Amino acid sequence: PILVFANKQDLPGAHDEADISVKLNIAELRTRHSVVKCVANPQKNGGAVDDRVFQGLDWLVNAVQVDLATLSARVARDTAAAQ
């Protein structure tokens, strides 16, 4: 799974999720992905961490849990090939 944080959404001209996906060519990858708009700096977000940061991390953890068996097998194969 791939998670992209589209940070700096408080700045003029910030790209939206669809534009970032196109520019990074994410749709061409054959894996689950998510692009999350956020403002990661609490000082720029009223003193609070943007909830979308946590939502993105939750999505990533869930995506890994769903594909854990496949990911574990791939890591084992890649590790063995690298040795």
GROMACS .gro file of N, CA, C and O in nm:
model
  332
    1PRO      N    1   0.083  -0.120   0.000
    1PRO     CA    2   0.000   0.000   0.000
    1PRO      C    3   0.087   0.126   0.000
    1PRO      O    4   0.197   0.126   0.054
    2ILE      N    5   0.036   0.229  -0.060
    2ILE     CA    6   0.108   0.356  -0.068
    2ILE      C    7   0.018   0.466  -0.011
    2ILE      O    8  -0.097   0.480  -0.053
    3LEU      N    9   0.073   0.543   0.081
    3LEU     CA   10   0.004   0.657   0.138
    3LEU      C   11   0.083   0.782   0.105
    3LEU      O   12   0.203   0.789   0.131
    4VAL      N   13   0.017   0.879   0.045
    4VAL     CA   14   0.080   1.007   0.013
    4VAL      C   15   0.007   1.115   0.092
    4VAL      O   16  -0.115   1.127   0.082
    5PHE      N   17   0.082   1.190   0.171
    5PHE     CA   18   0.024   1.305   0.239
    5PHE      C   19   0.045   1.428   0.152
    5PHE      O   20   0.158   1.464   0.120
    6ALA      N   21  -0.064   1.488   0.112
    6ALA     CA   22  -0.059   1.613   0.034
    6ALA      C   23  -0.058   1.727   0.135
    6ALA      O   24  -0.160   1.787   0.167
    7ASN      N   25   0.059   1.753   0.188
    7ASN     CA   26   0.078   1.853   0.292
    7ASN      C   27   0.073   1.994   0.233
    7ASN      O   28   0.066   2.011   0.112
    8LYS      N   29   0.078   2.091   0.317
    8LYS     CA   30   0.082   2.233   0.278
    8LYS      C   31  -0.048   2.279   0.215
    8LYS      O   32  -0.051   2.369   0.133
    9GLN      N   33  -0.159   2.218   0.253
    9GLN     CA   34  -0.288   2.255   0.196
    9GLN      C   35  -0.334   2.393   0.238
    9GLN      O   36  -0.430   2.446   0.183
   10ASP      N   37  -0.263   2.453   0.333
   10ASP     CA   38  -0.295   2.589   0.375
   10ASP      C   39  -0.235   2.695   0.282
   10ASP      O   40  -0.266   2.812   0.293
   11LEU      N   41  -0.152   2.652   0.187
   11LEU     CA   42  -0.085   2.746   0.098
   11LEU      C   43  -0.162   2.764  -0.032
   11LEU      O   44  -0.224   2.669  -0.082
   12PRO      N   45  -0.156   2.884  -0.088
   12PRO     CA   46  -0.222   2.908  -0.217
   12PRO      C   47  -0.161   2.817  -0.324
   12PRO      O   48  -0.041   2.791  -0.325
   13GLY      N   49  -0.245   2.768  -0.412
   13GLY     CA   50  -0.197   2.684  -0.522
   13GLY      C   51  -0.170   2.540  -0.484
   13GLY      O   52  -0.114   2.464  -0.563
   14ALA      N   53  -0.211   2.500  -0.363
   14ALA     CA   54  -0.190   2.361  -0.321
   14ALA      C   55  -0.268   2.268  -0.414
   14ALA      O   56  -0.381   2.296  -0.451
   15HIS      N   57  -0.206   2.158  -0.452
   15HIS     CA   58  -0.270   2.063  -0.542
   15HIS      C   59  -0.369   1.976  -0.466
   15HIS      O   60  -0.348   1.943  -0.350
   16ASP      N   61  -0.476   1.935  -0.534
   16ASP     CA   62  -0.572   1.845  -0.469
   16ASP      C   63  -0.530   1.700  -0.491
   16ASP      O   64  -0.433   1.671  -0.561
   17GLU      N   65  -0.606   1.608  -0.431
   17GLU     CA   66  -0.570   1.466  -0.436
   17GLU      C   67  -0.563   1.413  -0.578
   17GLU      O   68  -0.470   1.339  -0.612
   18ALA      N   69  -0.661   1.448  -0.659
   18ALA     CA   70  -0.664   1.396  -0.797
   18ALA      C   71  -0.543   1.443  -0.876
   18ALA      O   72  -0.481   1.365  -0.949
   19ASP      N   73  -0.509   1.569  -0.862
   19ASP     CA   74  -0.394   1.625  -0.935
   19ASP      C   75  -0.264   1.557  -0.891
   19ASP      O   76  -0.180   1.522  -0.974
   20ILE      N   77  -0.250   1.535  -0.762
   20ILE     CA   78  -0.129   1.470  -0.712
   20ILE      C   79  -0.122   1.326  -0.762
   20ILE      O   80  -0.016   1.280  -0.803
   21SER      N   81  -0.234   1.256  -0.761
   21SER     CA   82  -0.236   1.118  -0.811
   21SER      C   83  -0.192   1.112  -0.957
   21SER      O   84  -0.115   1.024  -0.996
   22VAL      N   85  -0.240   1.206  -1.036
   22VAL     CA   86  -0.203   1.210  -1.178
   22VAL      C   87  -0.055   1.242  -1.194
   22VAL      O   88   0.017   1.175  -1.267
   23LYS      N   89  -0.008   1.343  -1.122
   23LYS     CA   90   0.133   1.384  -1.135
   23LYS      C   91   0.230   1.275  -1.090
   23LYS      O   92   0.338   1.261  -1.146
   24LEU      N   93   0.190   1.198  -0.990
   24LEU     CA   94   0.275   1.088  -0.942
   24LEU      C   95   0.249   0.957  -1.015
   24LEU      O   96   0.316   0.857  -0.989
   25ASN      N   97   0.149   0.959  -1.104
   25ASN     CA   98   0.115   0.840  -1.183
   25ASN      C   99   0.078   0.721  -1.093
   25ASN      O  100   0.109   0.606  -1.125
   26ILE      N  101   0.013   0.751  -0.983
   26ILE     CA  102  -0.021   0.649  -0.885
   26ILE      C  103  -0.118   0.545  -0.941
   26ILE      O  104  -0.110   0.427  -0.909
   27ALA      N  105  -0.210   0.587  -1.023
   27ALA     CA  106  -0.310   0.494  -1.077
   27ALA      C  107  -0.245   0.382  -1.158
   27ALA      O  108  -0.303   0.273  -1.170
   28GLU      N  109  -0.128   0.406  -1.212
   28GLU     CA  110  -0.058   0.303  -1.290
   28GLU      C  111  -0.001   0.192  -1.202
   28GLU      O  112   0.028   0.084  -1.250
   29LEU      N  113   0.017   0.221  -1.075
   29LEU     CA  114   0.069   0.120  -0.982
   29LEU      C  115  -0.043   0.023  -0.950
   29LEU      O  116  -0.157   0.062  -0.933
   30ARG      N  117  -0.010  -0.103  -0.943
   30ARG     CA  118  -0.113  -0.202  -0.912
   30ARG      C  119  -0.112  -0.234  -0.763
   30ARG      O  120  -0.084  -0.345  -0.721
   31THR      N  121  -0.140  -0.131  -0.684
   31THR     CA  122  -0.145  -0.148  -0.540
   31THR      C  123  -0.248  -0.052  -0.483
   31THR      O  124  -0.284   0.046  -0.547
   32ARG      N  125  -0.294  -0.082  -0.365
   32ARG     CA  126  -0.386   0.009  -0.299
   32ARG      C  127  -0.312   0.138  -0.266
   32ARG      O  128  -0.196   0.135  -0.227
   33HIS      N  129  -0.381   0.248  -0.282
   33HIS     CA  130  -0.317   0.375  -0.254
   33HIS      C  131  -0.420   0.475  -0.202
   33HIS      O  132  -0.539   0.459  -0.223
   34SER      N  133  -0.368   0.576  -0.135
   34SER     CA  134  -0.452   0.684  -0.085
   34SER      C  135  -0.371   0.812  -0.085
   34SER      O  136  -0.253   0.811  -0.050
   35VAL      N  137  -0.435   0.921  -0.126
   35VAL     CA  138  -0.374   1.053  -0.118
   35VAL      C  139  -0.459   1.132  -0.020
   35VAL      O  140  -0.580   1.144  -0.037
   36VAL      N  141  -0.396   1.185   0.084
   36VAL     CA  142  -0.467   1.254   0.190
   36VAL      C  143  -0.420   1.399   0.197
   36VAL      O  144  -0.301   1.425   0.217
   37LYS      N  145  -0.514   1.491   0.179
   37LYS     CA  146  -0.481   1.633   0.196
   37LYS      C  147  -0.469   1.661   0.346
   37LYS      O  148  -0.547   1.610   0.425
   38CYS      N  149  -0.368   1.742   0.383
   38CYS     CA  150  -0.353   1.774   0.524
   38CYS      C  151  -0.268   1.900   0.542
   38CYS      O  152  -0.204   1.947   0.450
   39VAL      N  153  -0.272   1.949   0.664
   39VAL     CA  154  -0.182   2.055   0.710
   39VAL      C  155  -0.113   1.995   0.832
   39VAL      O  156  -0.170   1.990   0.941
   40ALA      N  157   0.007   1.945   0.814
   40ALA     CA  158   0.074   1.866   0.918
   40ALA      C  159   0.130   1.952   1.032
   40ALA      O  160   0.149   1.902   1.141
   41ASN      N  161   0.154   2.079   1.008
   41ASN     CA  162   0.212   2.165   1.110
   41ASN      C  163   0.102   2.216   1.203
   41ASN      O  164   0.017   2.295   1.162
   42PRO      N  165   0.103   2.174   1.331
   42PRO     CA  166  -0.002   2.219   1.423
   42PRO      C  167  -0.011   2.371   1.435
   42PRO      O  168  -0.119   2.425   1.456
   43GLN      N  169   0.102   2.441   1.422
   43GLN     CA  170   0.100   2.586   1.432
   43GLN      C  171   0.020   2.649   1.319
   43GLN      O  172  -0.029   2.760   1.332
   44LYS      N  173   0.007   2.580   1.208
   44LYS     CA  174  -0.069   2.630   1.094
   44LYS      C  175  -0.212   2.577   1.095
   44LYS      O  176  -0.289   2.604   1.005
   45ASN      N  177  -0.245   2.498   1.197
   45ASN     CA  178  -0.376   2.433   1.202
   45ASN      C  179  -0.443   2.460   1.337
   45ASN      O  180  -0.499   2.369   1.398
   46GLY      N  181  -0.433   2.582   1.383
   46GLY     CA  182  -0.498   2.618   1.509
   46GLY      C  183  -0.441   2.549   1.631
   46GLY      O  184  -0.509   2.532   1.731
   47GLY      N  185  -0.316   2.505   1.624
   47GLY     CA  186  -0.252   2.440   1.737
   47GLY      C  187  -0.279   2.291   1.749
   47GLY      O  188  -0.232   2.227   1.842
   48ALA      N  189  -0.353   2.235   1.654
   48ALA     CA  190  -0.388   2.091   1.661
   48ALA      C  191  -0.329   2.017   1.541
   48ALA      O  192  -0.313   2.073   1.434
   49VAL      N  193  -0.299   1.891   1.564
   49VAL     CA  194  -0.257   1.805   1.454
   49VAL      C  195  -0.380   1.778   1.368
   49VAL      O  196  -0.488   1.749   1.420
   50ASP      N  197  -0.365   1.791   1.239
   50ASP     CA  198  -0.476   1.770   1.145
   50ASP      C  199  -0.526   1.626   1.158
   50ASP      O  200  -0.449   1.530   1.148
   51ASP      N  201  -0.654   1.609   1.182
   51ASP     CA  202  -0.714   1.475   1.195
   51ASP      C  203  -0.688   1.389   1.073
   51ASP      O  204  -0.684   1.266   1.082
   52ARG      N  205  -0.672   1.451   0.958
   52ARG     CA  206  -0.650   1.374   0.835
   52ARG      C  207  -0.516   1.300   0.837
   52ARG      O  208  -0.501   1.197   0.771
   53VAL      N  209  -0.420   1.349   0.917
   53VAL     CA  210  -0.294   1.275   0.934
   53VAL      C  211  -0.323   1.141   1.000
   53VAL      O  212  -0.277   1.036   0.955
   54PHE      N  213  -0.401   1.144   1.106
   54PHE     CA  214  -0.437   1.020   1.176
   54PHE      C  215  -0.523   0.929   1.089
   54PHE      O  216  -0.506   0.808   1.089
   55GLN      N  217  -0.615   0.988   1.014
   55GLN     CA  218  -0.699   0.909   0.924
   55GLN      C  219  -0.614   0.839   0.818
   55GLN      O  220  -0.638   0.723   0.785
   56GLY      N  221  -0.515   0.909   0.766
   56GLY     CA  222  -0.426   0.848   0.667
   56GLY      C  223  -0.346   0.734   0.726
   56GLY      O  224  -0.331   0.628   0.665
   57LEU      N  225  -0.294   0.754   0.847
   57LEU     CA  226  -0.217   0.648   0.913
   57LEU      C  227  -0.307   0.528   0.945
   57LEU      O  228  -0.263   0.413   0.931
   58ASP      N  229  -0.430   0.554   0.987
   58ASP     CA  230  -0.524   0.444   1.011
   58ASP      C  231  -0.549   0.366   0.882
   58ASP      O  232  -0.554   0.243   0.883
   59TRP      N  233  -0.567   0.438   0.771
   59TRP     CA  234  -0.587   0.372   0.642
   59TRP      C  235  -0.468   0.281   0.610
   59TRP      O  236  -0.486   0.166   0.568
   60LEU      N  237  -0.346   0.332   0.632
   60LEU     CA  238  -0.226   0.254   0.601
   60LEU      C  239  -0.217   0.129   0.687
   60LEU      O  240  -0.190   0.019   0.636
   61VAL      N  241  -0.241   0.142   0.816
   61VAL     CA  242  -0.237   0.026   0.905
   61VAL      C  243  -0.340  -0.078   0.861
   61VAL      O  244  -0.311  -0.198   0.854
   62ASN      N  245  -0.460  -0.034   0.831
   62ASN     CA  246  -0.564  -0.127   0.786
   62ASN      C  247  -0.528  -0.194   0.654
   62ASN      O  248  -0.550  -0.314   0.635
   63ALA      N  249  -0.470  -0.117   0.562
   63ALA     CA  250  -0.430  -0.173   0.432
   63ALA      C  251  -0.323  -0.279   0.451
   63ALA      O  252  -0.325  -0.384   0.384
   64VAL      N  253  -0.229  -0.256   0.541
   64VAL     CA  254  -0.125  -0.356   0.568
   64VAL      C  255  -0.186  -0.479   0.633
   64VAL      O  256  -0.153  -0.592   0.597
   65GLN      N  257  -0.277  -0.460   0.728
   65GLN     CA  258  -0.341  -0.574   0.794
   65GLN      C  259  -0.416  -0.661   0.694
   65GLN      O  260  -0.408  -0.784   0.700
   66VAL      N  261  -0.486  -0.599   0.601
   66VAL     CA  262  -0.563  -0.674   0.501
   66VAL      C  263  -0.470  -0.758   0.413
   66VAL      O  264  -0.502  -0.872   0.379
   67ASP      N  265  -0.355  -0.704   0.378
   67ASP     CA  266  -0.263  -0.771   0.286
   67ASP      C  267  -0.142  -0.831   0.357
   67ASP      O  268  -0.041  -0.860   0.293
   68LEU      N  269  -0.151  -0.852   0.488
   68LEU     CA  270  -0.034  -0.894   0.565
   68LEU      C  271   0.029  -1.024   0.513
   68LEU      O  272   0.151  -1.032   0.499
   69ALA      N  273  -0.049  -1.124   0.482
   69ALA     CA  274   0.007  -1.252   0.435
   69ALA      C  275   0.082  -1.232   0.304
   69ALA      O  276   0.195  -1.281   0.287
   70THR      N  277   0.023  -1.157   0.213
   70THR     CA  278   0.088  -1.132   0.084
   70THR      C  279   0.214  -1.049   0.102
   70THR      O  280   0.318  -1.079   0.043
   71LEU      N  281   0.207  -0.946   0.186
   71LEU     CA  282   0.323  -0.860   0.209
   71LEU      C  283   0.435  -0.937   0.278
   71LEU      O  284   0.553  -0.921   0.243
   72SER      N  285   0.401  -1.022   0.374
   72SER     CA  286   0.502  -1.101   0.445
   72SER      C  287   0.574  -1.196   0.350
   72SER      O  288   0.697  -1.210   0.356
   73ALA      N  289   0.498  -1.260   0.263
   73ALA     CA  290   0.559  -1.351   0.165
   73ALA      C  291   0.651  -1.274   0.071
   73ALA      O  292   0.760  -1.321   0.037
   74ARG      N  293   0.608  -1.157   0.030
   74ARG     CA  294   0.691  -1.075  -0.060
   74ARG      C  295   0.820  -1.031   0.009
   74ARG      O  296   0.927  -1.036  -0.051
   75VAL      N  297   0.811  -0.989   0.135
   75VAL     CA  298   0.930  -0.949   0.210
   75VAL      C  299   1.026  -1.067   0.223
   75VAL      O  300   1.148  -1.053   0.204
   76ALA      N  301   0.973  -1.185   0.251
   76ALA     CA  302   1.058  -1.305   0.264
   76ALA      C  303   1.128  -1.336   0.132
   76ALA      O  304   1.249  -1.365   0.130
   77ARG      N  305   1.053  -1.327   0.021
   77ARG     CA  306   1.114  -1.352  -0.111
   77ARG      C  307   1.220  -1.249  -0.143
   77ARG      O  308   1.331  -1.282  -0.188
   78ASP      N  309   1.190  -1.122  -0.119
   78ASP     CA  310   1.284  -1.014  -0.151
   78ASP      C  311   1.410  -1.024  -0.063
   78ASP      O  312   1.521  -0.999  -0.110
   79THR      N  313   1.391  -1.060   0.063
   79THR     CA  314   1.504  -1.075   0.155
   79THR      C  315   1.594  -1.190   0.110
   79THR      O  316   1.717  -1.178   0.106
   80ALA      N  317   1.532  -1.301   0.075
   80ALA     CA  318   1.610  -1.416   0.029
   80ALA      C  319   1.684  -1.383  -0.101
   80ALA      O  320   1.801  -1.422  -0.117
   81ALA      N  321   1.621  -1.310  -0.189
   81ALA     CA  322   1.685  -1.275  -0.316
   81ALA      C  323   1.802  -1.177  -0.295
   81ALA      O  324   1.899  -1.180  -0.371
   82ALA      N  325   1.793  -1.096  -0.194
   82ALA     CA  326   1.897  -0.996  -0.168
   82ALA      C  327   2.020  -1.056  -0.101
   82ALA      O  328   2.126  -0.996  -0.101
   83GLN      N  329   2.007  -1.177  -0.045
   83GLN     CA  330   2.120  -1.237   0.027
   83GLN      C  331   2.214  -1.309  -0.063
   83GLN      O  332   2.212  -1.362  -0.155
   0.00000   0.00000   0.00000
